[in-house]
């Protein structure tokens, strides 16, 4: 898909740039502000990007970063204290100037049921296919699930047992 001309982008953004006091800037972190890295704990937002985000926060009514990580971890990676962070895919909020992460009440009422459901799906069969189920506090996430599900369906359709995988090194 070709990149639209600058004039087209400027025109589309005009309502935001002309009235920043009525606008919000919401940014994803991993793969957007911070480059994708092999090990999640090595992720970092470049210093120049953090400084720019700080300047944007002084101009716009709301600036927030959204992440699948916890909100406190998102703030650590971005390094800008004066903006909001939504972590755990929106289950956690860390508001500007606050030090305590808040769990969104709607998530709190469902967390035990979701955790029980997701952790109940864990099995040796999935682990052999390198599907990880992670209890992230406010949410439960799985990695590798879509690819593993397709692989498992294909093997079951041919009445094949799951293929063992070598241990991760």
Tab-separated table of C-alpha atoms in Angstrom:
chain	number	residue	atom	x	y	z
A	1	UNK	CA	0.000	0.000	0.000
A	2	UNK	CA	1.554	3.328	-1.002
A	3	UNK	CA	2.094	6.012	1.607
A	4	UNK	CA	-0.364	8.888	1.132
A	5	UNK	CA	1.047	12.326	0.345
A	6	UNK	CA	1.938	14.600	3.265
A	7	UNK	CA	-0.925	16.932	2.342
A	8	UNK	CA	-3.448	14.105	2.722
A	9	UNK	CA	-2.064	13.150	6.129
A	10	UNK	CA	-1.982	16.802	7.256
A	11	UNK	CA	-5.601	17.288	6.204
A	12	UNK	CA	-6.713	14.130	8.040
A	13	UNK	CA	-4.931	15.267	11.219
A	14	UNK	CA	-6.092	18.897	11.044
A	15	UNK	CA	-8.944	18.509	13.624
A	16	UNK	CA	-6.389	17.168	16.115
A	17	UNK	CA	-3.621	19.670	15.423
A	18	UNK	CA	-5.921	22.691	15.409
A	19	UNK	CA	-7.571	21.787	18.750
A	20	UNK	CA	-5.017	19.796	20.762
A	21	UNK	CA	-6.809	20.674	24.010
A	22	UNK	CA	-9.673	18.473	22.738
A	23	UNK	CA	-7.530	15.648	21.336
A	24	UNK	CA	-5.865	12.478	22.526
A	25	UNK	CA	-2.720	10.744	21.306
A	26	UNK	CA	-2.702	7.009	22.059
A	27	UNK	CA	0.399	4.930	21.259
A	28	UNK	CA	1.208	1.252	21.272
A	29	UNK	CA	4.613	0.426	22.738
A	30	UNK	CA	6.120	-2.822	21.446
A	31	UNK	CA	6.820	-2.552	17.740
A	32	UNK	CA	5.653	1.066	17.569
A	33	UNK	CA	7.499	3.226	20.105
A	34	UNK	CA	9.980	0.483	21.037
A	35	UNK	CA	11.589	-1.752	18.430
A	36	UNK	CA	10.737	-5.450	18.616
A	37	UNK	CA	13.513	-7.331	20.391
A	38	UNK	CA	14.211	-11.009	20.857
A	39	UNK	CA	13.831	-10.905	24.654
A	40	UNK	CA	10.882	-8.898	25.978
A	41	UNK	CA	12.884	-7.632	28.972
A	42	UNK	CA	15.320	-5.895	26.583
A	43	UNK	CA	12.636	-3.629	25.069
A	44	UNK	CA	13.258	0.099	25.350
A	45	UNK	CA	11.872	3.255	23.805
A	46	UNK	CA	14.668	5.365	22.302
A	47	UNK	CA	15.446	8.458	24.382
A	48	UNK	CA	14.575	10.833	21.516
A	49	UNK	CA	11.152	9.196	21.211
A	50	UNK	CA	10.530	9.542	24.966
A	51	UNK	CA	11.464	13.239	24.839
A	52	UNK	CA	9.127	13.810	21.873
A	53	UNK	CA	6.297	12.024	23.683
A	54	UNK	CA	6.880	14.303	26.690
A	55	UNK	CA	6.576	17.381	24.457
A	56	UNK	CA	3.397	15.994	22.885
A	57	UNK	CA	1.976	15.409	26.388
A	58	UNK	CA	2.397	19.091	27.213
A	59	UNK	CA	0.348	20.052	24.151
A	60	UNK	CA	-2.468	17.491	23.934
A	61	UNK	CA	-5.236	16.929	26.452
A	62	UNK	CA	-4.573	13.175	26.804
A	63	UNK	CA	-1.482	11.187	25.904
A	64	UNK	CA	-1.372	7.511	26.785
A	65	UNK	CA	0.570	4.389	25.966
A	66	UNK	CA	-1.177	1.042	25.656
A	67	UNK	CA	0.492	-2.324	26.108
A	68	UNK	CA	-0.065	-5.991	26.740
A	69	UNK	CA	2.560	-5.625	29.458
A	70	UNK	CA	1.660	-4.409	32.911
A	71	UNK	CA	1.115	-0.647	33.210
A	72	UNK	CA	4.107	-0.126	35.536
A	73	UNK	CA	6.376	-2.031	33.137
A	74	UNK	CA	5.023	0.060	30.245
A	75	UNK	CA	5.930	3.265	32.110
A	76	UNK	CA	9.424	1.923	32.825
A	77	UNK	CA	9.999	1.144	29.142
A	78	UNK	CA	8.656	4.467	27.826
A	79	UNK	CA	10.188	6.624	30.543
A	80	UNK	CA	7.643	9.459	30.515
A	81	UNK	CA	5.968	10.084	33.863
A	82	UNK	CA	3.409	12.707	32.843
A	83	UNK	CA	1.235	10.479	30.660
A	84	UNK	CA	-1.258	7.679	31.257
A	85	UNK	CA	-0.561	3.989	30.702
A	86	UNK	CA	-3.079	1.249	29.979
A	87	UNK	CA	-1.459	-2.102	30.671
A	88	UNK	CA	-2.472	-5.739	30.420
A	89	UNK	CA	-4.472	-4.936	27.253
A	90	UNK	CA	-6.526	-2.318	29.085
A	91	UNK	CA	-7.082	-4.149	32.377
A	92	UNK	CA	-4.698	-1.860	34.284
A	93	UNK	CA	-4.449	1.924	34.403
A	94	UNK	CA	-1.569	4.033	35.643
A	95	UNK	CA	-2.608	7.668	35.530
A	96	UNK	CA	-0.226	10.632	35.192
A	97	UNK	CA	1.393	11.542	38.500
A	98	UNK	CA	0.201	8.352	40.218
A	99	UNK	CA	2.413	5.549	41.507
A	100	UNK	CA	-0.274	2.905	42.065
A	101	UNK	CA	-1.659	0.855	39.204
A	102	UNK	CA	-5.457	0.554	39.231
A	103	UNK	CA	-7.244	-2.564	38.045
A	104	UNK	CA	-10.250	-1.619	35.914
A	105	UNK	CA	-13.301	-2.793	37.952
A	106	UNK	CA	-14.871	-4.718	35.057
A	107	UNK	CA	-11.728	-6.841	34.789
A	108	UNK	CA	-11.648	-7.480	38.523
A	109	UNK	CA	-15.107	-9.068	38.446
A	110	UNK	CA	-14.066	-11.494	35.691
A	111	UNK	CA	-10.438	-12.244	36.601
A	112	UNK	CA	-11.030	-15.447	38.593
A	113	UNK	CA	-13.317	-16.934	35.931
A	114	UNK	CA	-10.966	-16.038	33.079
A	115	UNK	CA	-7.923	-17.341	34.957
A	116	UNK	CA	-9.691	-20.631	35.759
A	117	UNK	CA	-10.801	-21.057	32.160
A	118	UNK	CA	-7.421	-20.259	30.599
A	119	UNK	CA	-5.290	-22.219	33.037
A	120	UNK	CA	-7.702	-25.149	32.665
A	121	UNK	CA	-6.824	-25.281	28.961
A	122	UNK	CA	-3.122	-25.846	29.645
A	123	UNK	CA	-2.043	-29.351	28.670
A	124	UNK	CA	1.091	-31.372	27.900
A	125	UNK	CA	-0.104	-31.445	24.288
A	126	UNK	CA	-0.022	-27.640	24.071
A	127	UNK	CA	3.299	-27.391	25.892
A	128	UNK	CA	4.845	-29.805	23.373
A	129	UNK	CA	3.746	-27.380	20.656
A	130	UNK	CA	5.413	-24.521	22.568
A	131	UNK	CA	2.171	-22.818	23.519
A	132	UNK	CA	2.729	-20.886	26.710
A	133	UNK	CA	-0.084	-19.801	28.970
A	134	UNK	CA	1.042	-16.851	31.053
A	135	UNK	CA	-0.721	-15.597	34.161
A	136	UNK	CA	-0.062	-11.853	33.920
A	137	UNK	CA	-1.997	-10.868	37.017
A	138	UNK	CA	-4.909	-8.906	35.573
A	139	UNK	CA	-5.087	-11.101	32.467
A	140	UNK	CA	-4.033	-14.524	31.211
A	141	UNK	CA	-2.338	-14.660	27.818
A	142	UNK	CA	-1.123	-17.387	25.522
A	143	UNK	CA	1.657	-17.237	22.977
A	144	UNK	CA	1.930	-19.413	19.921
A	145	UNK	CA	-1.714	-20.447	20.209
A	146	UNK	CA	-2.953	-19.679	16.676
A	147	UNK	CA	-0.127	-21.517	14.945
A	148	UNK	CA	-0.295	-24.410	17.398
A	149	UNK	CA	-4.068	-24.707	17.002
A	150	UNK	CA	-3.759	-24.935	13.220
A	151	UNK	CA	-0.985	-27.527	13.574
A	152	UNK	CA	-2.998	-29.561	16.104
A	153	UNK	CA	-6.155	-29.516	13.934
A	154	UNK	CA	-4.144	-30.651	10.915
A	155	UNK	CA	-2.541	-33.526	12.874
A	156	UNK	CA	-5.873	-34.574	14.416
A	157	UNK	CA	-7.583	-34.516	11.010
A	158	UNK	CA	-5.028	-37.100	9.917
A	159	UNK	CA	-5.268	-38.993	13.211
A	160	UNK	CA	-1.635	-38.194	14.009
A	161	UNK	CA	-0.426	-37.646	17.567
A	162	UNK	CA	1.032	-34.241	18.418
A	163	UNK	CA	4.604	-34.008	17.231
A	164	UNK	CA	7.081	-33.694	20.119
A	165	UNK	CA	9.242	-30.607	20.090
A	166	UNK	CA	12.793	-30.377	21.341
A	167	UNK	CA	13.124	-28.368	24.554
A	168	UNK	CA	13.675	-24.650	24.052
A	169	UNK	CA	17.288	-23.692	24.509
